[in-house]
mmCIF file of C-alpha atoms and ligand atoms in Angstrom:
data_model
loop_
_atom_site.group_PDB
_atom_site.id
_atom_site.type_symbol
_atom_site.label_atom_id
_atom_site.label_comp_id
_atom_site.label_asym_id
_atom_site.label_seq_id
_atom_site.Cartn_x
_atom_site.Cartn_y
_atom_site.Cartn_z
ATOM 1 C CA UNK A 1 -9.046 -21.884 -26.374
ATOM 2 C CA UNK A 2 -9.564 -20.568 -29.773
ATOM 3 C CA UNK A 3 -7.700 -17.520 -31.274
ATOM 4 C CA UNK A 4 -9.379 -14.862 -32.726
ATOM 5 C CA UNK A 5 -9.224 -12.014 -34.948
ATOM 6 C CA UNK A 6 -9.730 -8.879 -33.198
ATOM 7 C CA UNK A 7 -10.254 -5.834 -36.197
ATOM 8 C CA UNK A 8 -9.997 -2.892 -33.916
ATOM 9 C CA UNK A 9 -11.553 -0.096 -35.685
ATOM 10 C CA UNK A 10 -11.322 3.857 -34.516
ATOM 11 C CA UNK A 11 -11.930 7.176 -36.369
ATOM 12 C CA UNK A 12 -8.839 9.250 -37.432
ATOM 13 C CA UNK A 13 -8.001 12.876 -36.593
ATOM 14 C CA UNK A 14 -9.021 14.131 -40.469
ATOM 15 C CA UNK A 15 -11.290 17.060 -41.017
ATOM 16 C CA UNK A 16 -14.375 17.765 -41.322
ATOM 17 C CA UNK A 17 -14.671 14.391 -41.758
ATOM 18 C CA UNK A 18 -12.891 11.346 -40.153
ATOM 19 C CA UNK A 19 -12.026 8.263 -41.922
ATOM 20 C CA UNK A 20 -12.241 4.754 -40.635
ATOM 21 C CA UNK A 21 -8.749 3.058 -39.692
ATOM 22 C CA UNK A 22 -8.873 -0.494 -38.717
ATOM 23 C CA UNK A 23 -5.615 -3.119 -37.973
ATOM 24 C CA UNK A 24 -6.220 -6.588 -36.040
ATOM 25 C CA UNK A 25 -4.529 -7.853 -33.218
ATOM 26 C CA UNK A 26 -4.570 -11.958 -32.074
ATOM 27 C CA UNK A 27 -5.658 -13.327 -29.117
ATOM 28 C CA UNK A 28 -7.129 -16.565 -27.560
ATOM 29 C CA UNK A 29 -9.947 -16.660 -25.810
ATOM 30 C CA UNK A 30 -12.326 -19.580 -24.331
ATOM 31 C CA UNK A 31 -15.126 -18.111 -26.206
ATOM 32 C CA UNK A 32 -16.159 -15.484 -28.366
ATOM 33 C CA UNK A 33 -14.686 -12.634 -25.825
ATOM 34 C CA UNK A 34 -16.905 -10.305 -23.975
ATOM 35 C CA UNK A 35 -15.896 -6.233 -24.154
ATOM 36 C CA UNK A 36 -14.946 -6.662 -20.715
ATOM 37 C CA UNK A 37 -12.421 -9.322 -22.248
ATOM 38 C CA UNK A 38 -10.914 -6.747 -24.734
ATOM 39 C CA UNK A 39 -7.640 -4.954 -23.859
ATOM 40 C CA UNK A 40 -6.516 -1.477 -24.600
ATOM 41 C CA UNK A 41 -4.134 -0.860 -27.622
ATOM 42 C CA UNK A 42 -2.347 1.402 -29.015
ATOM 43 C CA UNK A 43 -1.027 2.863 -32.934
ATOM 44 C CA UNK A 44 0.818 5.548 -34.537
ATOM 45 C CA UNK A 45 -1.293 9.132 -33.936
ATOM 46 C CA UNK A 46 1.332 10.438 -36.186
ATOM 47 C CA UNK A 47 -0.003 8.607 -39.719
ATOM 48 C CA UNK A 48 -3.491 9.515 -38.797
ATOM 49 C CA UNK A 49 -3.102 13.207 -37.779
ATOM 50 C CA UNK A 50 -3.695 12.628 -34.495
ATOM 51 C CA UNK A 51 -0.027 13.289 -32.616
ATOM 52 C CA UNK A 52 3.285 14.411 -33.520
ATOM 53 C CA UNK A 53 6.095 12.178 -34.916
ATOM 54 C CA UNK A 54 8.045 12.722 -31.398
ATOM 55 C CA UNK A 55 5.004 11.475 -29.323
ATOM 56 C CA UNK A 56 2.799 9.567 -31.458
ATOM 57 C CA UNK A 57 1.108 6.740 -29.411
ATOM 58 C CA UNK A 58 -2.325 7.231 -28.759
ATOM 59 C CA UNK A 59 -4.921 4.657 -27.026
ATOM 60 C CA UNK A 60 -7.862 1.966 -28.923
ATOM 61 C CA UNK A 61 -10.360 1.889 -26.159
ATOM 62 C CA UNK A 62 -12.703 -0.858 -27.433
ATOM 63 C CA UNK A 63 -16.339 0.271 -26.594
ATOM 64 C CA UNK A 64 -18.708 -2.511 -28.974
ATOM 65 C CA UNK A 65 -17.995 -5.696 -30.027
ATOM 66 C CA UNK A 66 -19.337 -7.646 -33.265
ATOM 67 C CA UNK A 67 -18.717 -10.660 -34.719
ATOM 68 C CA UNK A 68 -17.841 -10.829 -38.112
ATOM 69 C CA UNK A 69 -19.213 -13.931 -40.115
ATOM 70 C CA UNK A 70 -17.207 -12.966 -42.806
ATOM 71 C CA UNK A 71 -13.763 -13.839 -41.315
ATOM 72 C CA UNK A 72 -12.962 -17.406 -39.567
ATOM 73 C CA UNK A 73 -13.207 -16.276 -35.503
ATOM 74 C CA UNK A 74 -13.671 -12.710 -36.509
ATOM 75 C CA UNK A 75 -14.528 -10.162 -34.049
ATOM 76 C CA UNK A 76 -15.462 -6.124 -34.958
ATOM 77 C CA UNK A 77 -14.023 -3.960 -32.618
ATOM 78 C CA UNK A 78 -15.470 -0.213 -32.174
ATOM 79 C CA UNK A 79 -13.234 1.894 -30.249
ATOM 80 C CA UNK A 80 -12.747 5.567 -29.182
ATOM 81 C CA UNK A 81 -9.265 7.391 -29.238
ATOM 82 C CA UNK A 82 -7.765 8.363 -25.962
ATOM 83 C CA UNK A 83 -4.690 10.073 -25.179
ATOM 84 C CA UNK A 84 -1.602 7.873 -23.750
ATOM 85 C CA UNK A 85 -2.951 8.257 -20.009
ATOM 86 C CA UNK A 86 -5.165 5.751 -21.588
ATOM 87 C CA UNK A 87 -8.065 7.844 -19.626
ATOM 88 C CA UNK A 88 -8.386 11.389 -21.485
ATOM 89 C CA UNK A 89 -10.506 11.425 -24.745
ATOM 90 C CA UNK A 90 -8.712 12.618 -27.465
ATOM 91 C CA UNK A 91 -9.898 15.677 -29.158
ATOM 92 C CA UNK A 92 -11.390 13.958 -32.070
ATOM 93 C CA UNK A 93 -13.400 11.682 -29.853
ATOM 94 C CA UNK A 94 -16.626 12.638 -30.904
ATOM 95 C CA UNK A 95 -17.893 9.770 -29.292
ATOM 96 C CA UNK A 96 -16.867 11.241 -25.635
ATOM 97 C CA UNK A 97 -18.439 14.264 -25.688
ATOM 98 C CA UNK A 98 -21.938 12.728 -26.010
ATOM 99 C CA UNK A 99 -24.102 13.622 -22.969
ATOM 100 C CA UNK A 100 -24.987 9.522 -21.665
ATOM 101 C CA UNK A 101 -29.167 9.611 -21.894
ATOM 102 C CA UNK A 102 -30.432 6.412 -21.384
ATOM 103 C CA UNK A 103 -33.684 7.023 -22.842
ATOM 104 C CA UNK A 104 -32.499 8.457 -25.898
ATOM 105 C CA UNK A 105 -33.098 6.459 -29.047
ATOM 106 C CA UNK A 106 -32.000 7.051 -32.439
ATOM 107 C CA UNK A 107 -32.406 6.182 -35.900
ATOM 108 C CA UNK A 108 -30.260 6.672 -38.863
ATOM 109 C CA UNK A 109 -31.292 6.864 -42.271
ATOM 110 C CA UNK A 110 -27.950 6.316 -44.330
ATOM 111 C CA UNK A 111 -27.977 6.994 -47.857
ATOM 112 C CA UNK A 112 -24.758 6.736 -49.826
ATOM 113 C CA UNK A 113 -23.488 6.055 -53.706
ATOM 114 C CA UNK A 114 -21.622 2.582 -55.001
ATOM 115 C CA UNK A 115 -19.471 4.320 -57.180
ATOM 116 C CA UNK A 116 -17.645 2.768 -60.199
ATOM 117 C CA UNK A 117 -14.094 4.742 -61.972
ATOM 118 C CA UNK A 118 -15.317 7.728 -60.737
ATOM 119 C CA UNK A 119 -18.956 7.825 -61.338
ATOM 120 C CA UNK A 120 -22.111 6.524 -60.136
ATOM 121 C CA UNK A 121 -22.962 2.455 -60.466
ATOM 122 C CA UNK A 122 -24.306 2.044 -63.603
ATOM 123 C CA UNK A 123 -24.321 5.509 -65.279
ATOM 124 C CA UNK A 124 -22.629 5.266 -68.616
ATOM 125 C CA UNK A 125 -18.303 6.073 -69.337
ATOM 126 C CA UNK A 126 -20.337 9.565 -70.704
ATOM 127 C CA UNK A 127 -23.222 11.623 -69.952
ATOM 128 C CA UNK A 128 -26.199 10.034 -67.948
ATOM 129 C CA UNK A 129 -28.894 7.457 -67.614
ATOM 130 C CA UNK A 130 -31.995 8.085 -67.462
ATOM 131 C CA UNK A 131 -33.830 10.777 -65.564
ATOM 132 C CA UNK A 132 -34.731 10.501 -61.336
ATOM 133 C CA UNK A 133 -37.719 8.836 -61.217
ATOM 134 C CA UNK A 134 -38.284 4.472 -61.338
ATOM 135 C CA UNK A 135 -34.945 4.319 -59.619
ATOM 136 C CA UNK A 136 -36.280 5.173 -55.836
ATOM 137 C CA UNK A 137 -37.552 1.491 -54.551
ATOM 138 C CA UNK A 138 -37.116 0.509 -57.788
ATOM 139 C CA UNK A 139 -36.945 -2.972 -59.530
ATOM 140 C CA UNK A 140 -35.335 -4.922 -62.617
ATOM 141 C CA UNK A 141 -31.597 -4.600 -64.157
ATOM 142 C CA UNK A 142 -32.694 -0.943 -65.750
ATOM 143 C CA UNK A 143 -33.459 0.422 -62.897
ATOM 144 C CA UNK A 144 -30.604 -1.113 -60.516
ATOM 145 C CA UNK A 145 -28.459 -2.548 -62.473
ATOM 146 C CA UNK A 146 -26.918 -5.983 -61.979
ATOM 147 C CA UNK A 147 -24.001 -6.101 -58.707
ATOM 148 C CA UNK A 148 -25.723 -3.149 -56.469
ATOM 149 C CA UNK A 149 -28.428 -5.417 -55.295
ATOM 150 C CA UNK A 150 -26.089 -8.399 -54.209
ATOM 151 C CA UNK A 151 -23.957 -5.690 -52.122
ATOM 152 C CA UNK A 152 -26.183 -4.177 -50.460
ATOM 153 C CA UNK A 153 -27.900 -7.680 -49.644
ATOM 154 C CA UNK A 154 -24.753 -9.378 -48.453
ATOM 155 C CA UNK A 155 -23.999 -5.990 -46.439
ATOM 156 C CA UNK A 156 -27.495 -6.840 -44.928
ATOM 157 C CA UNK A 157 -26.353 -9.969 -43.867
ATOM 158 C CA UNK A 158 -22.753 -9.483 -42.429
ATOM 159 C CA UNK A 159 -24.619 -6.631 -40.558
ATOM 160 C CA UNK A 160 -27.188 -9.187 -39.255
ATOM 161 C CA UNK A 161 -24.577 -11.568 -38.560
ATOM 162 C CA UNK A 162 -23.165 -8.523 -35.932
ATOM 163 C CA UNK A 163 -25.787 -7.514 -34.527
ATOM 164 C CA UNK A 164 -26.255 -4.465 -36.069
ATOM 165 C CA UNK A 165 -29.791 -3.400 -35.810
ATOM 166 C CA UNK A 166 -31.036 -2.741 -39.042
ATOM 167 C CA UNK A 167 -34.190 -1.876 -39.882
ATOM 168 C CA UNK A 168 -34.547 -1.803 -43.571
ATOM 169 C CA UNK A 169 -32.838 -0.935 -46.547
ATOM 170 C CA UNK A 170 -33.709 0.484 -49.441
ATOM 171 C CA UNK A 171 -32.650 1.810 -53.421
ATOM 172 C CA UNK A 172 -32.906 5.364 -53.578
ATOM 173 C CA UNK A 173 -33.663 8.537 -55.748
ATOM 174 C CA UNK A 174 -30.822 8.519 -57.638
ATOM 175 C CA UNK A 175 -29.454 5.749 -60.123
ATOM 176 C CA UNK A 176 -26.647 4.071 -57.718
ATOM 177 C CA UNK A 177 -27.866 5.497 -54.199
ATOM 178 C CA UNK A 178 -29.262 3.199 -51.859
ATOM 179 C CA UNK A 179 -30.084 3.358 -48.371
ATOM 180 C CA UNK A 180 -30.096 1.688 -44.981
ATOM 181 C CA UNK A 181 -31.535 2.393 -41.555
ATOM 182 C CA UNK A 182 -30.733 1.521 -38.453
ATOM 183 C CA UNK A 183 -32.320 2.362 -35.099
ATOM 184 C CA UNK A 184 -30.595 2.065 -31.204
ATOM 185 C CA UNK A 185 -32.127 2.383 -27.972
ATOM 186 C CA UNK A 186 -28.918 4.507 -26.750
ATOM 187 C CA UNK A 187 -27.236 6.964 -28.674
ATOM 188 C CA UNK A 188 -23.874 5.847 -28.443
ATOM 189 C CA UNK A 189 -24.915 2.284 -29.725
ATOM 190 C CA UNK A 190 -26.676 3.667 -32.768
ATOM 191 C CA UNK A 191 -24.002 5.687 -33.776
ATOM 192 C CA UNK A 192 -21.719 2.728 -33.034
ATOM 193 C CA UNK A 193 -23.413 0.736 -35.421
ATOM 194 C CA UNK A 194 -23.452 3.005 -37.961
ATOM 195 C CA UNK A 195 -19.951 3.604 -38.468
ATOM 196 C CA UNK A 196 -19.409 -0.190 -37.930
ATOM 197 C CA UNK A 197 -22.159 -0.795 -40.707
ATOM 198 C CA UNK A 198 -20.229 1.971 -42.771
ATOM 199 C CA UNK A 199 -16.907 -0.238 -42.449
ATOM 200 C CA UNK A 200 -18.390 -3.241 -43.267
ATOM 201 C CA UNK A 201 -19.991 -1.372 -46.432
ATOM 202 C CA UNK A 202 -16.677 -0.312 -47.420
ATOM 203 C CA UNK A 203 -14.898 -3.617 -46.839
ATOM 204 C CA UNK A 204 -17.073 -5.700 -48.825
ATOM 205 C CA UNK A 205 -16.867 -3.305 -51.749
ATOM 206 C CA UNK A 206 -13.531 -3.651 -52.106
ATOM 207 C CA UNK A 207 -13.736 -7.263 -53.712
ATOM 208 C CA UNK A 208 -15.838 -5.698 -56.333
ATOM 209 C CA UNK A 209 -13.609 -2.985 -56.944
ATOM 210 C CA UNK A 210 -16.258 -0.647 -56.320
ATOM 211 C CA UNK A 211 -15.978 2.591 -53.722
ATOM 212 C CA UNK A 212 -18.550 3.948 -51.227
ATOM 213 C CA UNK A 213 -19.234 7.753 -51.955
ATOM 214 C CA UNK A 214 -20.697 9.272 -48.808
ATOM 215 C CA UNK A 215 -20.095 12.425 -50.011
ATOM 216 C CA UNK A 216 -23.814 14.732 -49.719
ATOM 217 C CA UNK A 217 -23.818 15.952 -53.390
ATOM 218 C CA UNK A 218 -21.398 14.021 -55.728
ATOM 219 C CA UNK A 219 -23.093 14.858 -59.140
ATOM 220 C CA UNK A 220 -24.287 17.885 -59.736
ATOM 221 C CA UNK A 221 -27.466 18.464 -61.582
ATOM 222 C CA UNK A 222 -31.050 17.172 -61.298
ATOM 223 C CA UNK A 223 -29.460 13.930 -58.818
ATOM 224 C CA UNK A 224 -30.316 13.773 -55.299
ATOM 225 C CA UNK A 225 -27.760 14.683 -52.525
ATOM 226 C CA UNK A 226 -27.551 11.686 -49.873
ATOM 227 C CA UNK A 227 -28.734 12.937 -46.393
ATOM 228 C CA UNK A 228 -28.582 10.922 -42.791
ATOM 229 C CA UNK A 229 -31.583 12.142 -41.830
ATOM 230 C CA UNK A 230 -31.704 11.734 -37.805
ATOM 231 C CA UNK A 231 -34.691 10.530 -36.191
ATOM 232 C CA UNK A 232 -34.632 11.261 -32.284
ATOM 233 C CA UNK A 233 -36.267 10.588 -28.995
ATOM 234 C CA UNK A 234 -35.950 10.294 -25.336
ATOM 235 C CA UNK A 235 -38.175 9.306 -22.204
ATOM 236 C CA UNK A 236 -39.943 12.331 -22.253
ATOM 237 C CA UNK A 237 -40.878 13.417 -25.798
ATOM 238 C CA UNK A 238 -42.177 9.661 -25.884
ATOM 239 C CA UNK A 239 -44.451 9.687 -22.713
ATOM 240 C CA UNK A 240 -44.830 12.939 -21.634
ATOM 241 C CA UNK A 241 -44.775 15.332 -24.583
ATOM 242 C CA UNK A 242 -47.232 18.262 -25.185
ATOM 243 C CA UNK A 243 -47.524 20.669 -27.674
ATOM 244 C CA UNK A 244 -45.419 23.729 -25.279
ATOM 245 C CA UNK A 245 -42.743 21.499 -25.472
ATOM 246 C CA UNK A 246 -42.609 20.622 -28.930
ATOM 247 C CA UNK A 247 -42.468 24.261 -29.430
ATOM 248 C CA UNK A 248 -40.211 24.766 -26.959
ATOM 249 C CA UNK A 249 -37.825 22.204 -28.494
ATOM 250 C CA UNK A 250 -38.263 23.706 -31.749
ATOM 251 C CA UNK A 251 -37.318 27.345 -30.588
ATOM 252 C CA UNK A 252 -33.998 25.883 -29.284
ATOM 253 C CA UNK A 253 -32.993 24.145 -32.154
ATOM 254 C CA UNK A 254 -33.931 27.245 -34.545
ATOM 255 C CA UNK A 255 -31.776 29.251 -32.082
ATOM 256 C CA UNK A 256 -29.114 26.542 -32.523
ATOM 257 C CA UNK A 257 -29.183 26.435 -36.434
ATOM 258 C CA UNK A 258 -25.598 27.364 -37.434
ATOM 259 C CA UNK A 259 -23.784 24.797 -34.163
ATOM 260 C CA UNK A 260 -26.182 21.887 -35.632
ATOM 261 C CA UNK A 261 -25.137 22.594 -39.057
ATOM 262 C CA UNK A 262 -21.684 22.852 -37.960
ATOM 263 C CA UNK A 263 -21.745 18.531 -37.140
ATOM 264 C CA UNK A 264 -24.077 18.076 -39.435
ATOM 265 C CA UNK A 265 -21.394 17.106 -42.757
ATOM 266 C CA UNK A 266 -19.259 19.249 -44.991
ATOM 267 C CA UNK A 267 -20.812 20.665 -47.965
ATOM 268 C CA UNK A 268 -24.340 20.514 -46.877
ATOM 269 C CA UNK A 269 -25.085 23.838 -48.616
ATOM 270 C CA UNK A 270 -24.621 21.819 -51.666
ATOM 271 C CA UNK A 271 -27.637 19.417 -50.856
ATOM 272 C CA UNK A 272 -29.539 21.694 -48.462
ATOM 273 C CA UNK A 273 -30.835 23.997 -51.307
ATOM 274 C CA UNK A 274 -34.777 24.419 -50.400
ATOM 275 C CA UNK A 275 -35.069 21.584 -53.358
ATOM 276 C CA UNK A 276 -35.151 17.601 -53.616
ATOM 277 C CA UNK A 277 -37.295 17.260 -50.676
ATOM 278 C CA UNK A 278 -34.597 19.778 -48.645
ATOM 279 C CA UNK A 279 -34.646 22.889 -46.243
ATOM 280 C CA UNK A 280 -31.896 25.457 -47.364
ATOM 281 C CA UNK A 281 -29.030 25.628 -45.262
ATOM 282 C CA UNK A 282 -29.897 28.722 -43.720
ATOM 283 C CA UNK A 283 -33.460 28.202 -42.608
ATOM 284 C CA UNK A 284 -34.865 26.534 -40.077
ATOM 285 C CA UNK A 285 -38.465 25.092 -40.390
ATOM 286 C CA UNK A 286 -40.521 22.449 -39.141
ATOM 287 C CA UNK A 287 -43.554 21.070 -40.317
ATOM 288 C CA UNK A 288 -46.207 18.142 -40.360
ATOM 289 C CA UNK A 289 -44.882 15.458 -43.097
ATOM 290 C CA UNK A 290 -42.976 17.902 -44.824
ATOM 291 C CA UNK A 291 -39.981 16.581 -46.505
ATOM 292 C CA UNK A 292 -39.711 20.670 -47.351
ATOM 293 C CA UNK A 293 -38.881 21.068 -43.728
ATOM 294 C CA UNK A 294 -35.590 21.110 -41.663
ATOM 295 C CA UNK A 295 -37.540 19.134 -39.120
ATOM 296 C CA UNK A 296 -40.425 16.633 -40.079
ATOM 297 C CA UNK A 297 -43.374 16.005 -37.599
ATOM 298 C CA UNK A 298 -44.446 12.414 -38.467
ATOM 299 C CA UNK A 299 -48.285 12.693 -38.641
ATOM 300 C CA UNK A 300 -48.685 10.266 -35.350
ATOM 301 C CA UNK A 301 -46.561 12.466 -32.952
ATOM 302 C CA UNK A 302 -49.524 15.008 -33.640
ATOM 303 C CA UNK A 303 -52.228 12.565 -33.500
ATOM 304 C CA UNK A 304 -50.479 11.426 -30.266
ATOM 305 C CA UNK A 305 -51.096 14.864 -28.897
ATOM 306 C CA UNK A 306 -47.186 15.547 -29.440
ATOM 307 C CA UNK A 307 -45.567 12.920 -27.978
ATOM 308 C CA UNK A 308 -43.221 10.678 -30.405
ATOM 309 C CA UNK A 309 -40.159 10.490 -32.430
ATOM 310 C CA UNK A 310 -38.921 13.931 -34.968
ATOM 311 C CA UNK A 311 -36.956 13.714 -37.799
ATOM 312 C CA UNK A 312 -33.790 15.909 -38.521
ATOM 313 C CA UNK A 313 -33.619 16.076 -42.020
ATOM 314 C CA UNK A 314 -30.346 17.668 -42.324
ATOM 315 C CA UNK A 315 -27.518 15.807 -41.339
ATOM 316 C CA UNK A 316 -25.952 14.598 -44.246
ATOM 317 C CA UNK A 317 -24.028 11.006 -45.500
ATOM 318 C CA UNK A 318 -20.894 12.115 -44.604
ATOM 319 C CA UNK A 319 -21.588 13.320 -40.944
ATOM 320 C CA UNK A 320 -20.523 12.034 -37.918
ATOM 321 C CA UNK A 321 -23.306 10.045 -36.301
ATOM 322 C CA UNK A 322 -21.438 10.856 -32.570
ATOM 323 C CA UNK A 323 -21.325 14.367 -32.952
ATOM 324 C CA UNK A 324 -24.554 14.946 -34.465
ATOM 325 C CA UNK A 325 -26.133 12.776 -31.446
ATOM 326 C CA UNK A 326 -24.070 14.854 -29.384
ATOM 327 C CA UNK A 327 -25.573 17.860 -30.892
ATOM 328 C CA UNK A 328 -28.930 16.997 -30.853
ATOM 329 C CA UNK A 329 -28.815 15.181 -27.213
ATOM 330 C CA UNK A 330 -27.056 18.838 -25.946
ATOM 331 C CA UNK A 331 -30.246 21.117 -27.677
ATOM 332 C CA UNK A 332 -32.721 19.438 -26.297
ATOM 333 C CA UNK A 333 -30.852 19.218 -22.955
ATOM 334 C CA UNK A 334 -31.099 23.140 -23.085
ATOM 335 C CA UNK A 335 -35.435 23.035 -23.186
ATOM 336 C CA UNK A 336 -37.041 23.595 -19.722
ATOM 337 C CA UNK A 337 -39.530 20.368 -19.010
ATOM 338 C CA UNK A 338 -42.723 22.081 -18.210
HETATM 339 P P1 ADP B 401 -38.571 7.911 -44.042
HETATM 340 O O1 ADP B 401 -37.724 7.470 -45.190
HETATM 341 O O2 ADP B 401 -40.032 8.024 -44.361
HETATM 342 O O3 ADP B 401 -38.070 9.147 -43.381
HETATM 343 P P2 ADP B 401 -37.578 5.521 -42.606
HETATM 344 O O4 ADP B 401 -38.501 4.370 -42.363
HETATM 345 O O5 ADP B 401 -36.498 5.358 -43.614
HETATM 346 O O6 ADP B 401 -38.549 6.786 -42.909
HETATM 347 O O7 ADP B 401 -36.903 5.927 -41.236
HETATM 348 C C1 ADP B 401 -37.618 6.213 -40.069
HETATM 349 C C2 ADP B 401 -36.691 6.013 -38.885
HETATM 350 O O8 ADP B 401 -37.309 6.450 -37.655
HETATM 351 C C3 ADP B 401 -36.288 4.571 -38.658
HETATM 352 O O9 ADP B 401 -34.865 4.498 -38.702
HETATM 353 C C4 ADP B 401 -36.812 4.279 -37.258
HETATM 354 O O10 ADP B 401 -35.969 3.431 -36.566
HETATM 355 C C5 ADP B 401 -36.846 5.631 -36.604
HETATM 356 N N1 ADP B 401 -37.733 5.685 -35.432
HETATM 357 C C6 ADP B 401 -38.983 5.158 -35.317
HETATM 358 N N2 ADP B 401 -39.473 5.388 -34.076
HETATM 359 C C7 ADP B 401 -38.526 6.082 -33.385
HETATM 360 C C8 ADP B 401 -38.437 6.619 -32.054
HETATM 361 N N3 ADP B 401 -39.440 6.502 -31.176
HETATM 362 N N4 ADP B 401 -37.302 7.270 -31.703
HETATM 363 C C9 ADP B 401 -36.302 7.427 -32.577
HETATM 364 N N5 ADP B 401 -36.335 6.957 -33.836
HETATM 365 C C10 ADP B 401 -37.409 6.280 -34.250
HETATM 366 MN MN1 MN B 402 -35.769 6.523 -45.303
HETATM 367 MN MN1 MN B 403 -33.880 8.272 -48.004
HETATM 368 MN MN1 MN B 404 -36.230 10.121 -43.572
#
């Protein structure tokens, strides 16, 4: 028997956005302990805005399980909230209202900020760096800096240590954005491990006194926003397909706009301006390789007479991965299958 550290991590009740909340519990186990394994817990709703003071207990129901290499028997913990029944979802449970298709898969394109006293990684006490341009993929100290790259590469790491299916990562438009995918067959175990990839992101900045800013448009100006742009799937846009589907698909999400852009992140009319490779807010478009485009057709979903993966090009950094999946999973569950 060995005991291990059990970080059980949950989403609080704070609008539009949650925040992550994490607190560890010990227990022993013969091995590194299946989810099966896990109990239920329980905290204070009442500090996180989810319950009164009078009846504040509300339920950790662990649903993924990591380990964490960066902690001696360290385990990761994802859980939903549930109410004290231990059986109803609570309300902010984005997680729960996510329609279970098997055949769904997602990927996530996270972009976010290392920020530094209040300012972008490596732009100066006043004013700015240079202009957008040899940061995106870039290389050498001018262009990154000297710290960002050794974050984001030991955040690769921890994140391969758990698991986490990452597919790539990336430096991004603006001086002290970077980015990092990750892809799930399931949508509930993509947008598991992104918000257990986000943690992790946060956690290991904290060493190096340096905060994650997810917000989707933190300077203002001639910077890039950071988007999440959602890339989506299931059984039957991959092997069946067609072109009167497609366009059926489309017609439902254009008729959706305003409930997408509702999960989509706060602020998005901030980033979604019809510039820096954006749709405005209020228009919905779709269009072969067009980063101009709410939706992007990859080239090969054409070529493979419609049948593929699209992009969503609006959800932002700050959204919530569950309820956008949820979104997204409910629109196309609206399209008749021809
Ligand atoms: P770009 O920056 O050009 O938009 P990325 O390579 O950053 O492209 O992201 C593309 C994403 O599409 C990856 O996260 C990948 O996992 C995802 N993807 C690829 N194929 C599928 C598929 N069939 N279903 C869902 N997502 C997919
Ligand atoms: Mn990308
Ligand atoms: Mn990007
Ligand atoms: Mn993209």
């Amino acid at each position: 028997m060995a005991k291990y550290k059990l970080e059980y991590i949950w989403l609080d009740g704070y609008t539009p956005v949650p925040n992550l909340r994490s607190k560890t519990q010990i227990k022993s186990f013969d091995g590194f302990p299946a989810l099966e394994q896990l109990p239920m817990w329980g905290f204070d709703g009442s500090s996180t805005q989810q319950a009164e003071g009078r009846s504040s207990d509300c339920m950790l129901k662990p649903v993924a399980v990591f380990p964490d290499s960066t902690r001696k028997n360290g385990v990761l913990v994802m859980c939903e909230v549930m109410m004290p029944d231990g059986t109803t979802p609570h309300p902010s449970n984005g997680r729960a209202t996510i329609l279970d298709d098997p055949g769904a898969w997602f990927g996530f394109e996270q972009e976010y900020f290392l920020y530094q006293e209040g300012r972008p990684l490596g732009f100066p006490a006043d004013g700015y760096p240079a202009p957008q341009g040899p940061y995106y993929t870039g290389v050498g100290y001018k262009a990154v800096g000297d710290i960002a790259r050794q974050i984001v590469e030991e955040h690769l790491d921890i994140c391969l240590d758990a698991g986490i299916n990452h597919e790539g990562i990336n430096a991004e438009v603006a001086k002290g954005q970077w980015e990092f995918q990750i892809f799930g067959k399931g949508s509930k175990r993509c947008a598991d491990e992104i918000w257990v990839a986000r943690y992790i992101l946060m956690r290991l900045c904290e060493k190096y006194g340096i905060d994650v800013e997810f917000h989707c448009k933190p300077i203002k100006g001639d910077w890039n926003g950071s988007g999440m742009h959602c890339n989506f799937s299931t059984d039957y846009m991959r092997e069946t397909g067609g072109k009167a589907y497609f366009e059926a698909l489309m017609e439902e999400f254009s008729k959706h706009c305003e409930e997408h852009i509702a999960v989509y992140g706060p602020d998005n009319h901030l980033r979604l301006t019809g510039l820096h490779e954006t749709q405005s807010i209020d228009k919905f478009s779709y269009g072969l390789a067009d980063r101009g485009a709410s939706v992007r057709v990859p080239h090969s979903f054409v070529q493979n007479d419609y049948k593929g993966y699209l992009e969503d090009r609006r959800p932002n950094s700050q959204g919530d991965p569950y309820q956008i999946a949820s979104r997204v999973l409910k629109t196309i569950s609206l399209v008749a299958k021809p």
